[in-house]
Structures are given as C-alpha cells and as structure tokens.
PDB file of C-alpha atoms and ligand atoms in Angstrom:
ATOM      1  CA  MET B 105       1.295  56.041 -42.596  1.00 76.00           C
ATOM      2  CA  ALA B 106       2.796  53.157 -44.582  1.00 85.00           C
ATOM      3  CA  GLU B 107       1.089  53.818 -47.910  1.00 95.00           C
ATOM      4  CA  CYS B 108       1.295  57.609 -47.965  1.00 98.00           C
ATOM      5  CA  LEU B 109       3.432  58.956 -50.903  1.00 98.00           C
ATOM      6  CA  PHE B 110       4.922  61.849 -48.966  1.00 98.00           C
ATOM      7  CA  CYS B 111       5.609  59.747 -45.901  1.00 98.00           C
ATOM      8  CA  LYS B 112       7.547  57.378 -48.218  1.00 98.00           C
ATOM      9  CA  ILE B 113       9.506  60.315 -49.633  1.00 98.00           C
ATOM     10  CA  ALA B 114      10.224  61.574 -46.085  1.00 98.00           C
ATOM     11  CA  ARG B 115      11.516  58.100 -45.178  1.00 98.00           C
ATOM     12  CA  LYS B 116      13.598  57.977 -48.442  1.00 98.00           C
ATOM     13  CA  GLU B 117      11.663  54.865 -49.585  1.00 98.00           C
ATOM     14  CA  ILE B 118      10.860  56.869 -52.758  1.00 98.00           C
ATOM     15  CA  PRO B 119      13.702  58.980 -54.158  1.00 98.00           C
ATOM     16  CA  SER B 120      13.411  62.686 -54.547  1.00 98.00           C
ATOM     17  CA  ARG B 121      15.705  65.640 -55.164  1.00 98.00           C
ATOM     18  CA  ILE B 122      15.974  67.035 -51.643  1.00 98.00           C
ATOM     19  CA  ALA B 123      16.721  70.716 -51.236  1.00 98.00           C
ATOM     20  CA  TYR B 124      16.538  70.877 -47.432  1.00 98.00           C
ATOM     21  CA  GLU B 125      15.843  68.559 -44.513  1.00 98.00           C
ATOM     22  CA  ASP B 126      15.719  68.758 -40.762  1.00 98.00           C
ATOM     23  CA  ARG B 127      14.022  66.994 -37.872  1.00 98.00           C
ATOM     24  CA  GLN B 128      10.545  68.293 -38.723  1.00 98.00           C
ATOM     25  CA  VAL B 129      10.409  68.829 -42.509  1.00 98.00           C
ATOM     26  CA  VAL B 130      11.735  67.837 -45.943  1.00 98.00           C
ATOM     27  CA  ALA B 131      11.870  70.119 -48.995  1.00 98.00           C
ATOM     28  CA  PHE B 132      12.210  68.435 -52.398  1.00 99.00           C
ATOM     29  CA  GLU B 133      11.652  69.304 -56.066  1.00 98.00           C
ATOM     30  CA  ASP B 134       8.197  68.657 -57.510  1.00 99.00           C
ATOM     31  CA  ILE B 135       8.123  65.837 -60.107  1.00 98.00           C
ATOM     32  CA  HIS B 136       5.803  67.903 -62.385  1.00 98.00           C
ATOM     33  CA  PRO B 137       7.121  71.448 -61.975  1.00 98.00           C
ATOM     34  CA  GLN B 138       4.659  74.257 -62.672  1.00 98.00           C
ATOM     35  CA  ALA B 139       7.423  76.919 -62.755  1.00 98.00           C
ATOM     36  CA  PRO B 140      11.203  76.977 -63.276  1.00 98.00           C
ATOM     37  CA  ILE B 141      11.497  76.408 -59.530  1.00 98.00           C
ATOM     38  CA  HIS B 142       8.811  74.293 -57.881  1.00 98.00           C
ATOM     39  CA  THR B 143       9.800  72.905 -54.505  1.00 99.00           C
ATOM     40  CA  LEU B 144       7.514  71.150 -51.987  1.00 99.00           C
ATOM     41  CA  ILE B 145       7.931  71.578 -48.259  1.00 99.00           C
ATOM     42  CA  ILE B 146       6.381  68.700 -46.314  1.00 98.00           C
ATOM     43  CA  SER B 147       6.069  67.867 -42.644  1.00 98.00           C
ATOM     44  CA  LYS B 148       7.769  64.614 -41.609  1.00 98.00           C
ATOM     45  CA  ALA B 149       4.694  63.886 -39.474  1.00 98.00           C
ATOM     46  CA  HIS B 150       1.656  62.576 -41.390  1.00 98.00           C
ATOM     47  CA  VAL B 151      -1.123  65.186 -41.285  1.00 98.00           C
ATOM     48  CA  PRO B 152      -3.624  64.655 -44.126  1.00 98.00           C
ATOM     49  CA  THR B 153      -4.933  68.189 -44.769  1.00 98.00           C
ATOM     50  CA  PHE B 154      -4.913  71.678 -43.308  1.00 98.00           C
ATOM     51  CA  ASN B 155      -8.300  70.851 -41.902  1.00 98.00           C
ATOM     52  CA  ASP B 156      -6.524  68.457 -39.553  1.00 98.00           C
ATOM     53  CA  VAL B 157      -4.110  70.838 -37.944  1.00 98.00           C
ATOM     54  CA  GLY B 158      -4.561  72.061 -34.378  1.00 97.00           C
ATOM     55  CA  THR B 159      -2.595  73.863 -31.727  1.00 97.00           C
ATOM     56  CA  ASP B 160      -0.181  70.878 -31.594  1.00 96.00           C
ATOM     57  CA  GLU B 161       0.857  71.726 -35.226  1.00 97.00           C
ATOM     58  CA  GLU B 162       1.170  75.493 -34.693  1.00 98.00           C
ATOM     59  CA  ALA B 163       4.932  75.580 -34.371  1.00 98.00           C
ATOM     60  CA  LEU B 164       5.289  73.076 -37.191  1.00 98.00           C
ATOM     61  CA  LEU B 165       3.279  75.249 -39.578  1.00 98.00           C
ATOM     62  CA  GLY B 166       5.386  78.268 -38.688  1.00 98.00           C
ATOM     63  CA  HIS B 167       8.512  76.157 -39.290  1.00 98.00           C
ATOM     64  CA  MET B 168       7.275  75.047 -42.686  1.00 98.00           C
ATOM     65  CA  MET B 169       6.843  78.734 -43.637  1.00 98.00           C
ATOM     66  CA  MET B 170      10.279  79.573 -42.371  1.00 98.00           C
ATOM     67  CA  VAL B 171      11.881  76.690 -44.341  1.00 98.00           C
ATOM     68  CA  ALA B 172      10.004  77.841 -47.501  1.00 98.00           C
ATOM     69  CA  THR B 173      11.484  81.408 -47.160  1.00 98.00           C
ATOM     70  CA  ARG B 174      14.926  79.906 -46.494  1.00 98.00           C
ATOM     71  CA  VAL B 175      14.749  77.677 -49.588  1.00 98.00           C
ATOM     72  CA  ALA B 176      13.429  80.667 -51.582  1.00 98.00           C
ATOM     73  CA  LYS B 177      16.476  82.701 -50.529  1.00 98.00           C
ATOM     74  CA  ASP B 178      18.865  79.764 -51.201  1.00 98.00           C
ATOM     75  CA  LYS B 179      17.500  79.653 -54.751  1.00 98.00           C
ATOM     76  CA  GLY B 180      17.679  83.414 -55.200  1.00 98.00           C
ATOM     77  CA  LEU B 181      13.925  83.838 -55.473  1.00 98.00           C
ATOM     78  CA  HIS B 182      13.728  86.591 -52.853  1.00 97.00           C
ATOM     79  CA  GLU B 183      15.024  89.155 -55.375  1.00 97.00           C
ATOM     80  CA  LYS B 184      12.063  89.116 -57.671  1.00 97.00           C
ATOM     81  CA  GLY B 185       9.538  87.254 -55.576  1.00 98.00           C
ATOM     82  CA  TYR B 186       7.849  83.896 -55.362  1.00 98.00           C
ATOM     83  CA  ARG B 187       4.573  82.291 -54.574  1.00 98.00           C
ATOM     84  CA  LEU B 188       3.731  79.916 -51.620  1.00 98.00           C
ATOM     85  CA  VAL B 189       0.634  77.754 -52.125  1.00 98.00           C
ATOM     86  CA  ALA B 190      -1.181  75.319 -49.871  1.00 98.00           C
ATOM     87  CA  ASN B 191      -4.064  73.347 -51.385  1.00 98.00           C
ATOM     88  CA  CYS B 192      -6.687  71.983 -49.022  1.00 98.00           C
ATOM     89  CA  LEU B 193      -9.038  69.263 -50.392  1.00 98.00           C
ATOM     90  CA  GLU B 194     -10.313  68.619 -53.850  1.00 96.00           C
ATOM     91  CA  SER B 195     -11.728  72.078 -54.765  1.00 97.00           C
ATOM     92  CA  ALA B 196      -8.261  73.574 -54.272  1.00 97.00           C
ATOM     93  CA  GLY B 197      -6.576  70.768 -56.283  1.00 96.00           C
ATOM     94  CA  GLN B 198      -5.037  68.765 -53.390  1.00 98.00           C
ATOM     95  CA  SER B 199      -3.902  65.465 -54.769  1.00 98.00           C
ATOM     96  CA  VAL B 200      -1.548  64.199 -52.100  1.00 98.00           C
ATOM     97  CA  PHE B 201      -3.218  64.023 -48.662  1.00 98.00           C
ATOM     98  CA  HIS B 202      -0.209  64.921 -46.570  1.00 98.00           C
ATOM     99  CA  ILE B 203       0.229  68.575 -45.826  1.00 98.00           C
ATOM    100  CA  HIS B 204       2.710  70.505 -47.948  1.00 98.00           C
ATOM    101  CA  LEU B 205       3.593  73.924 -49.201  1.00 98.00           C
ATOM    102  CA  HIS B 206       4.387  74.644 -52.847  1.00 98.00           C
ATOM    103  CA  LEU B 207       7.241  77.106 -53.375  1.00 99.00           C
ATOM    104  CA  LEU B 208       7.011  78.456 -56.914  1.00 98.00           C
ATOM    105  CA  GLY B 209       9.313  80.884 -58.563  1.00 98.00           C
ATOM    106  CA  GLY B 210      11.381  81.821 -61.591  1.00 98.00           C
ATOM    107  CA  ARG B 211       8.478  83.310 -63.577  1.00 98.00           C
ATOM    108  CA  ALA B 212       5.586  85.806 -63.104  1.00 97.00           C
ATOM    109  CA  PHE B 213       2.284  84.486 -61.737  1.00 98.00           C
ATOM    110  CA  ALA B 214      -1.199  85.646 -62.547  1.00 97.00           C
ATOM    111  CA  TRP B 215      -3.747  86.773 -59.923  1.00 97.00           C
ATOM    112  CA  PRO B 216      -6.387  85.706 -59.223  1.00 96.00           C
ATOM    113  CA  PRO B 217      -5.211  82.082 -59.482  1.00 94.00           C
ATOM    114  CA  GLY B 218      -7.096  79.664 -61.651  1.00 87.00           C
TER     115      GLY B 218
HETATM  116  P1  LIG U 196      -1.142  68.968 -54.464  1.00 94.69           P
HETATM  117  O1  LIG U 196      -1.806  68.707 -55.762  1.00 94.69           O
HETATM  118  O2  LIG U 196      -1.548  67.908 -53.457  1.00 94.69           O
HETATM  119  O3  LIG U 196      -1.273  70.347 -53.885  1.00 94.69           O
HETATM  120  O4  LIG U 196       0.418  68.739 -54.675  1.00 94.69           O
HETATM  121  C1  LIG U 196       1.010  67.503 -54.817  1.00 94.69           C
HETATM  122  C2  LIG U 196       2.264  67.703 -55.658  1.00 94.69           C
HETATM  123  O5  LIG U 196       3.042  66.560 -55.519  1.00 94.69           O
HETATM  124  C3  LIG U 196       2.043  67.949 -57.171  1.00 94.69           C
HETATM  125  O6  LIG U 196       2.539  69.116 -57.553  1.00 94.69           O
HETATM  126  C4  LIG U 196       2.756  66.729 -57.789  1.00 94.69           C
HETATM  127  O7  LIG U 196       3.356  67.034 -59.009  1.00 94.69           O
HETATM  128  C5  LIG U 196       3.738  66.342 -56.697  1.00 94.69           C
HETATM  129  N1  LIG U 196       4.093  64.873 -56.744  1.00 94.69           N
HETATM  130  C6  LIG U 196       3.217  63.872 -56.871  1.00 94.69           C
HETATM  131  N2  LIG U 196       3.908  62.695 -56.834  1.00 94.69           N
HETATM  132  C7  LIG U 196       5.177  63.045 -56.657  1.00 94.69           C
HETATM  133  C8  LIG U 196       6.375  62.221 -56.555  1.00 94.69           C
HETATM  134  O8  LIG U 196       6.395  60.989 -56.575  1.00 94.69           O
HETATM  135  N3  LIG U 196       7.545  62.909 -56.397  1.00 94.69           N
HETATM  136  C9  LIG U 196       7.628  64.246 -56.359  1.00 94.69           C
HETATM  137  N4  LIG U 196       8.847  64.839 -56.247  1.00 94.69           N
HETATM  138  N5  LIG U 196       6.513  65.067 -56.442  1.00 94.69           N
HETATM  139  C10 LIG U 196       5.335  64.426 -56.618  1.00 94.69           C
HETATM  140 ZN1  LIG U 197       1.959  61.004 -45.059  1.00 94.69          ZN
END
C-alpha cells in the first residue's frame, strides 16, 4: 500500500521512534501521545481495519497482543497497569486505516472511555 502512512513507517520511509520490531510487527511511539507512554503496535502487512481480519490474521493478532505485553513490560508498565486500545472505524476514532494497537500507560485511565 504505497500511500498508507503506517506502511510507510513500517518501511522506514517515514521516521519514527521504534520500540520493537520483528518480521510481523513494528512498535513505535505515537506522535501525539495521550499518556506518558503511548506506543503503537502495527502489523507490517497492510490490513485496513479490524473488520478486514479473517482466520489468516488470527496468529498475527495474537502476536500483536504478545508484543504489546512485551513492550509494556520493557517500559515497566506491568507494575501498575496499562491500557490496550484498538479503534475500528470512525465511531471509535480510527484515523489511520491500517490495523494497530495503542499501548497507553504511565497514568490512571477513566472507565467508561469517552
Ligand atoms: P487511530 O486514531 O487510528 O486509532 O490512531 C492513529 C494514531 O497514529 C494516533 O494516535 C496518531 O497520533 C498517530 N499518528 C498519526 N500520524 C503519525 C505519524 O506520522 N507518526 C507517528 N509516530 N504516529 C502517528
Ligand atoms: Zn498500511
């Protein structure tokens, strides 16, 4: 996906502060952090939304969750806790149409979310 922002970040055509990377995913710091720690975990494969995942993506989704917990531990967030968020489409606030998890930590979060 030549014009997709997160595909460009995954290909290093747009610079980002990378926290973790492997064959399937990249984790990097959000440009507009909503908490002291705000890291995005993206797939390297272009999948626009969580509506578009199927059984082919099952292992990838599990891996994204595992990487999120690993980055949370690396950043010391496992002690007090953290929030993982996945926005799907406009009503949830999705603005980049390439699947990603938000890892948020370093402060307390309200529930229910806004
Ligand atoms: P969404 O709103 O789709 O759930 O999340 C997209 C996230 O990507 C937002 O939190 C936004 O701040 C972040 N973002 C948008 N453009 C860039 C960018 O160029 N670099 C980085 N590091 N984050 C970005
Ligand atoms: Zn993409």
